[in-house]
Amino acid sequence: MKTLKFYIQKAYKEKWAIGQINFSDWSQVRGIVQAAQNLKSPVILGTSEGESKFVGLQEAVAMRNAMRKKYSLPIFLNLDHGKTADYLKEAILAGYDMVHFDGSKLPLDENILISKKVVAFAKNKGVVVEGEVGRFGTDASRLYTEKFEINEENLTKIDEATKYVKAAKVNLLAVSIGNFHGLDVSGVSPKLRLKHLQEIQKAIGIPVVLHGGSGIRPEDIKEGIACGISKININTEVRLAFSQALRKTLEANKSEITPYKYLNESIAAAQAVVEEKMKEFGSENKI
Ligand code: G3H
Ligand code: ZN
């Protein structure tokens, strides 16, 4: 199987994006992988620190391995929004393909220092590292964000991104261009700052990661990919579809207590969202 680095470079050159879809249980993994199988798309399974602590690092790796073996698909695993080098090292040792160091709340020099340590550790194990400069609007556990307003101060600054990438030598960079975690309560996300993205891309010359992929306008996704976005993270929309289907099924079948019966609708709902995203990202038939 080709490496994750190969697929990221391929996406970057050919102008499509690989989806990172977060999960916190096996049923979600089944929906995500079924979508990848149907569309012949590479996929990255993502776990935040919280999700990985619930699932277990070893268990997440075992799930990826089982799915790779069963489907012979390029399925990868990323530790998303890791806050310490130690935890990312644990994930690497457990067998993750990729780690994301989120030092966005740290002063830039500290962010660089820790990122360099993570890169040094990851490099000789062939593990991909994503860094982050600039801050998104909200934290990852929110569903709806009330009237999100972009704080200009939090957008990724070009000089900081340039300095960071040059020093830390990460493979990809997560940026703040008007994106945020969760869905806007109005149902329509504010437009991404695509001109700003273009300038960042020109300055750093490495693939860009778009966090907070849920709710982003399809036209922004399209233009963003043309401007260097090569990986897009989705969590909220899949969680929402999965949970809504579960509520509906249990509500309609009050005496149903068998997980392997009542979880099927949720798996299908997660799968449908992921397929829609993969089509939008252009990752269909790219294995
Ligand atoms: O790191 C995970 C993502 O950025 C997910 O964002 O929940 O808005 O899709 P989302
Ligand atoms: Zn994120």
CSV table of C-alpha atoms and ligand atoms in Angstrom, one decimal:
chain,number,residue,atom,x,y,z
A,1,MET,CA,0.0,0.0,0.0
A,2,LYS,CA,1.2,3.5,-0.8
A,3,THR,CA,2.0,5.8,2.1
A,4,LEU,CA,0.0,8.7,3.5
A,5,LYS,CA,2.8,11.0,2.3
A,6,PHE,CA,2.2,9.8,-1.2
A,7,TYR,CA,-1.5,10.5,-1.1
A,8,ILE,CA,-1.0,13.9,0.5
A,9,GLN,CA,1.5,14.9,-2.2
A,10,LYS,CA,-0.8,13.4,-4.9
A,11,ALA,CA,-3.8,15.4,-3.6
A,12,TYR,CA,-1.6,18.6,-3.4
A,13,LYS,CA,-0.4,18.2,-7.0
A,14,GLU,CA,-3.7,17.1,-8.5
A,15,LYS,CA,-5.8,19.5,-6.5
A,16,TRP,CA,-8.2,17.4,-4.5
A,17,ALA,CA,-8.3,16.8,-0.8
A,18,ILE,CA,-8.1,13.8,1.4
A,19,GLY,CA,-10.8,13.7,4.1
A,20,GLN,CA,-10.0,13.2,7.8
A,21,ILE,CA,-13.1,11.9,9.4
A,22,ASN,CA,-13.1,11.7,13.2
A,23,PHE,CA,-14.6,8.8,15.1
A,24,SER,CA,-15.1,7.6,18.7
A,25,ASP,CA,-16.4,4.1,18.2
A,26,TRP,CA,-16.3,1.1,15.9
A,27,SER,CA,-19.7,1.8,14.3
A,28,GLN,CA,-18.6,5.1,13.0
A,29,VAL,CA,-15.4,3.5,11.6
A,30,ARG,CA,-17.6,1.0,9.7
A,31,GLY,CA,-19.7,3.9,8.1
A,32,ILE,CA,-16.5,5.8,7.2
A,33,VAL,CA,-14.7,2.8,5.7
A,34,GLN,CA,-17.9,1.7,3.8
A,35,ALA,CA,-18.0,5.1,2.2
A,36,ALA,CA,-14.3,4.9,1.2
A,37,GLN,CA,-14.9,1.4,-0.2
A,38,ASN,CA,-17.9,2.5,-2.3
A,39,LEU,CA,-16.1,5.5,-3.7
A,40,LYS,CA,-12.6,4.0,-4.0
A,41,SER,CA,-11.3,6.9,-1.9
A,42,PRO,CA,-8.3,7.1,0.4
A,43,VAL,CA,-9.3,8.2,3.9
A,44,ILE,CA,-7.8,9.3,7.2
A,45,LEU,CA,-9.5,8.2,10.4
A,46,GLY,CA,-9.1,10.9,13.1
A,47,THR,CA,-9.2,10.8,16.8
A,48,SER,CA,-8.8,13.9,19.0
A,49,GLU,CA,-7.1,13.4,22.4
A,50,GLY,CA,-10.5,12.9,23.9
A,51,GLU,CA,-11.7,10.5,21.3
A,52,SER,CA,-8.4,8.5,21.4
A,53,LYS,CA,-8.7,8.2,25.2
A,54,PHE,CA,-12.2,6.9,24.9
A,55,VAL,CA,-11.3,4.4,22.1
A,56,GLY,CA,-7.7,3.6,23.2
A,57,LEU,CA,-4.6,4.3,21.1
A,58,GLN,CA,-3.9,0.6,20.6
A,59,GLU,CA,-7.5,-0.1,19.8
A,60,ALA,CA,-7.7,2.7,17.2
A,61,VAL,CA,-4.6,1.2,15.5
A,62,ALA,CA,-6.2,-2.3,15.6
A,63,MET,CA,-9.4,-0.9,14.0
A,64,ARG,CA,-7.4,0.7,11.2
A,65,ASN,CA,-5.4,-2.5,10.7
A,66,ALA,CA,-8.5,-4.7,10.6
A,67,MET,CA,-10.1,-2.4,8.0
A,68,ARG,CA,-7.0,-2.2,5.9
A,69,LYS,CA,-6.7,-5.9,5.8
A,70,LYS,CA,-10.4,-6.5,5.0
A,71,TYR,CA,-10.7,-3.9,2.3
A,72,SER,CA,-7.1,-3.4,1.0
A,73,LEU,CA,-7.8,0.3,1.0
A,74,PRO,CA,-5.5,3.2,1.9
A,75,ILE,CA,-6.9,3.9,5.4
A,76,PHE,CA,-4.8,6.0,7.7
A,77,LEU,CA,-5.0,7.2,11.3
A,78,ASN,CA,-4.3,10.6,12.7
A,79,LEU,CA,-4.0,11.9,16.3
A,80,ASP,CA,-5.9,15.1,15.9
A,81,HIS,CA,-5.3,18.3,18.0
A,82,GLY,CA,-2.6,16.7,20.2
A,83,LYS,CA,-1.6,19.2,22.9
A,84,THR,CA,1.7,17.6,24.1
A,85,ALA,CA,4.7,16.0,22.5
A,86,ASP,CA,4.5,13.2,25.0
A,87,TYR,CA,1.0,12.2,24.0
A,88,LEU,CA,1.9,12.4,20.3
A,89,LYS,CA,4.9,10.1,20.9
A,90,GLU,CA,2.6,7.6,22.5
A,91,ALA,CA,0.3,7.7,19.4
A,92,ILE,CA,3.3,7.3,17.1
A,93,LEU,CA,4.6,4.3,19.1
A,94,ALA,CA,1.1,2.8,19.1
A,95,GLY,CA,1.2,2.9,15.3
A,96,TYR,CA,-0.6,6.1,14.1
A,97,ASP,CA,0.3,7.2,10.6
A,98,MET,CA,0.1,10.9,11.4
A,99,VAL,CA,0.0,13.3,14.3
A,100,HIS,CA,-1.3,16.9,14.6
A,101,PHE,CA,0.5,19.1,17.1
A,102,ASP,CA,-1.9,21.8,18.1
A,103,GLY,CA,0.3,24.5,19.6
A,104,SER,CA,-1.9,27.3,18.4
A,105,LYS,CA,-2.5,28.6,21.9
A,106,LEU,CA,1.2,28.8,22.6
A,107,PRO,CA,3.5,31.7,21.8
A,108,LEU,CA,5.0,31.0,18.3
A,109,ASP,CA,8.5,30.2,19.5
A,110,GLU,CA,7.2,27.6,22.0
A,111,ASN,CA,5.0,26.2,19.3
A,112,ILE,CA,8.0,25.9,17.0
A,113,LEU,CA,10.2,24.3,19.7
A,114,ILE,CA,7.7,21.5,20.6
A,115,SER,CA,6.8,21.0,16.9
A,116,LYS,CA,10.5,20.4,16.1
A,117,LYS,CA,10.6,17.7,18.8
A,118,VAL,CA,7.6,16.0,17.4
A,119,VAL,CA,8.9,16.2,13.8
A,120,ALA,CA,12.3,14.7,14.9
A,121,PHE,CA,10.6,11.8,16.7
A,122,ALA,CA,8.1,11.2,13.8
A,123,LYS,CA,10.5,11.5,11.0
A,124,ASN,CA,12.5,8.3,11.4
A,125,LYS,CA,9.3,6.4,11.9
A,126,GLY,CA,7.9,7.7,8.6
A,127,VAL,CA,5.0,9.4,10.4
A,128,VAL,CA,3.4,12.6,8.9
A,129,VAL,CA,3.2,15.7,11.1
A,130,GLU,CA,0.7,18.5,10.9
A,131,GLY,CA,1.4,21.8,12.6
A,132,GLU,CA,-0.9,24.7,13.3
A,133,VAL,CA,-0.6,28.5,13.3
A,134,GLY,CA,-3.5,30.8,14.1
A,135,ARG,CA,-6.6,30.0,16.1
A,136,PHE,CA,-10.1,28.8,15.0
A,137,GLY,CA,-13.2,30.2,16.5
A,138,THR,CA,-14.5,27.5,18.8
A,139,ASP,CA,-13.5,24.2,20.4
A,140,ALA,CA,-14.2,20.9,18.9
A,141,SER,CA,-16.9,19.7,21.2
A,142,ARG,CA,-19.5,22.3,20.3
A,143,LEU,CA,-22.4,21.5,17.9
A,144,TYR,CA,-23.8,24.9,17.1
A,145,THR,CA,-21.8,28.1,17.3
A,146,GLU,CA,-24.0,31.1,18.0
A,147,LYS,CA,-23.2,33.9,15.6
A,148,PHE,CA,-19.6,33.1,14.9
A,149,GLU,CA,-17.6,36.2,14.4
A,150,ILE,CA,-14.1,36.1,12.9
A,151,ASN,CA,-11.6,37.7,15.2
A,152,GLU,CA,-9.0,39.1,12.8
A,153,GLU,CA,-6.3,38.7,15.4
A,154,ASN,CA,-6.8,34.9,15.3
A,155,LEU,CA,-6.4,34.5,11.6
A,156,THR,CA,-3.1,32.8,10.6
A,157,LYS,CA,-0.5,35.5,10.1
A,158,ILE,CA,1.6,35.0,7.0
A,159,ASP,CA,5.0,35.9,8.6
A,160,GLU,CA,4.3,33.6,11.5
A,161,ALA,CA,3.2,30.7,9.2
A,162,THR,CA,6.4,31.2,7.1
A,163,LYS,CA,8.7,31.3,10.1
A,164,TYR,CA,6.9,28.2,11.6
A,165,VAL,CA,7.1,26.1,8.5
A,166,LYS,CA,10.7,26.9,7.8
A,167,ALA,CA,11.8,26.1,11.4
A,168,ALA,CA,9.5,23.2,12.3
A,169,LYS,CA,9.6,21.4,9.0
A,170,VAL,CA,6.1,19.9,9.3
A,171,ASN,CA,4.5,18.2,6.4
A,172,LEU,CA,1.2,20.1,6.5
A,173,LEU,CA,-0.1,23.2,8.1
A,174,ALA,CA,-3.5,23.8,9.7
A,175,VAL,CA,-4.6,27.4,9.2
A,176,SER,CA,-7.2,29.9,10.5
A,177,ILE,CA,-9.0,31.5,7.5
A,178,GLY,CA,-12.5,32.0,8.9
A,179,ASN,CA,-13.1,28.3,9.7
A,180,PHE,CA,-14.3,27.1,13.1
A,181,HIS,CA,-15.3,23.8,14.8
A,182,GLY,CA,-18.9,22.9,14.8
A,183,LEU,CA,-21.8,24.3,12.7
A,184,ASP,CA,-23.1,27.8,12.6
A,185,VAL,CA,-26.5,28.1,14.2
A,186,SER,CA,-27.8,29.9,11.2
A,187,GLY,CA,-27.0,26.8,9.0
A,188,VAL,CA,-24.7,28.8,6.7
A,189,SER,CA,-21.0,29.2,7.6
A,190,PRO,CA,-19.4,32.5,6.9
A,191,LYS,CA,-17.3,32.6,3.8
A,192,LEU,CA,-13.7,31.5,4.1
A,193,ARG,CA,-10.9,34.1,3.6
A,194,LEU,CA,-9.7,32.6,0.3
A,195,LYS,CA,-7.5,35.5,-0.7
A,196,HIS,CA,-5.7,35.2,2.6
A,197,LEU,CA,-5.4,31.4,2.0
A,198,GLN,CA,-3.8,32.1,-1.3
A,199,GLU,CA,-1.2,34.4,0.2
A,200,ILE,CA,-0.4,31.9,3.0
A,201,GLN,CA,0.0,29.1,0.4
A,202,LYS,CA,2.3,31.2,-1.7
A,203,ALA,CA,4.4,31.9,1.3
A,204,ILE,CA,4.6,28.4,2.8
A,205,GLY,CA,4.5,26.1,-0.2
A,206,ILE,CA,3.3,23.1,1.6
A,207,PRO,CA,-0.2,21.4,1.7
A,208,VAL,CA,-2.7,23.2,3.9
A,209,VAL,CA,-5.3,21.6,6.2
A,210,LEU,CA,-8.8,22.9,6.7
A,211,HIS,CA,-10.2,22.2,10.2
A,212,GLY,CA,-13.9,22.7,11.0
A,213,GLY,CA,-14.9,21.2,7.7
A,214,SER,CA,-18.5,20.8,8.8
A,215,GLY,CA,-20.8,23.3,7.3
A,216,ILE,CA,-18.3,24.9,4.9
A,217,ARG,CA,-19.9,26.1,1.7
A,218,PRO,CA,-19.2,23.7,-1.2
A,219,GLU,CA,-18.0,26.6,-3.3
A,220,ASP,CA,-15.4,27.5,-0.6
A,221,ILE,CA,-14.3,23.9,-0.4
A,222,LYS,CA,-13.8,23.9,-4.2
A,223,GLU,CA,-11.9,27.2,-4.3
A,224,GLY,CA,-9.9,26.3,-1.1
A,225,ILE,CA,-8.7,23.1,-2.7
A,226,ALA,CA,-7.6,25.1,-5.8
A,227,CYS,CA,-5.6,27.3,-3.4
A,228,GLY,CA,-3.7,24.4,-1.7
A,229,ILE,CA,-6.0,22.8,0.8
A,230,SER,CA,-5.1,19.1,0.6
A,231,LYS,CA,-6.7,17.7,3.7
A,232,ILE,CA,-10.1,18.5,5.3
A,233,ASN,CA,-11.3,17.5,8.7
A,234,ILE,CA,-14.9,16.6,9.4
A,235,ASN,CA,-16.4,15.6,12.7
A,236,THR,CA,-19.6,17.5,13.7
A,237,GLU,CA,-21.7,16.6,10.6
A,238,VAL,CA,-20.9,12.9,11.0
A,239,ARG,CA,-21.6,12.9,14.8
A,240,LEU,CA,-24.9,14.7,14.1
A,241,ALA,CA,-26.0,12.3,11.4
A,242,PHE,CA,-25.0,9.3,13.5
A,243,SER,CA,-26.8,10.6,16.7
A,244,GLN,CA,-29.9,11.8,15.0
A,245,ALA,CA,-30.4,8.4,13.3
A,246,LEU,CA,-29.9,6.7,16.6
A,247,ARG,CA,-32.4,8.9,18.4
A,248,LYS,CA,-35.0,8.3,15.6
A,249,THR,CA,-34.5,4.6,15.5
A,250,LEU,CA,-34.7,4.2,19.3
A,251,GLU,CA,-37.7,6.5,19.5
A,252,ALA,CA,-39.5,4.5,16.8
A,253,ASN,CA,-38.7,1.1,18.3
A,254,LYS,CA,-39.0,1.6,22.0
A,255,SER,CA,-38.5,-2.0,22.9
A,256,GLU,CA,-35.4,-2.5,20.7
A,257,ILE,CA,-32.4,-3.2,22.9
A,258,THR,CA,-30.1,-5.0,20.4
A,259,PRO,CA,-27.1,-2.8,19.4
A,260,TYR,CA,-26.4,-4.8,16.2
A,261,LYS,CA,-30.0,-4.0,15.1
A,262,TYR,CA,-30.4,-0.4,16.2
A,263,LEU,CA,-27.0,0.8,15.1
A,264,ASN,CA,-27.4,0.0,11.4
A,265,GLU,CA,-29.3,3.3,10.6
A,266,SER,CA,-26.6,5.3,12.3
A,267,ILE,CA,-23.8,3.6,10.4
A,268,ALA,CA,-25.7,4.2,7.1
A,269,ALA,CA,-26.2,7.9,8.1
A,270,ALA,CA,-22.5,8.4,8.8
A,271,GLN,CA,-21.6,6.7,5.6
A,272,ALA,CA,-23.9,9.0,3.6
A,273,VAL,CA,-22.3,12.1,5.0
A,274,VAL,CA,-18.8,10.8,4.4
A,275,GLU,CA,-19.7,9.9,0.8
A,276,GLU,CA,-21.1,13.4,0.1
A,277,LYS,CA,-17.9,14.9,1.6
A,278,MET,CA,-15.6,12.6,-0.5
A,279,LYS,CA,-17.3,13.6,-3.6
A,280,GLU,CA,-17.0,17.3,-2.7
A,281,PHE,CA,-13.3,16.9,-1.9
A,282,GLY,CA,-12.7,15.1,-5.2
A,283,SER,CA,-11.1,12.1,-3.6
A,284,GLU,CA,-13.3,9.6,-5.4
A,285,ASN,CA,-11.4,7.0,-7.5
A,286,LYS,CA,-8.0,8.2,-6.2
A,287,ILE,CA,-6.7,5.0,-4.6
B,1,G3H,O1,-10.2,18.4,13.9
B,1,G3H,C1,-11.4,18.2,13.6
B,1,G3H,C2,-12.1,19.0,12.8
B,1,G3H,O2,-11.5,20.2,12.6
B,1,G3H,C3,-13.6,18.9,12.7
B,1,G3H,O3,-14.3,20.1,12.6
B,1,G3H,O4,-16.4,19.3,13.8
B,1,G3H,O5,-16.4,21.4,12.4
B,1,G3H,O6,-16.2,19.2,11.3
B,1,G3H,P1,-15.9,20.0,12.5
B,2,ZN,ZN,-9.9,20.5,14.2
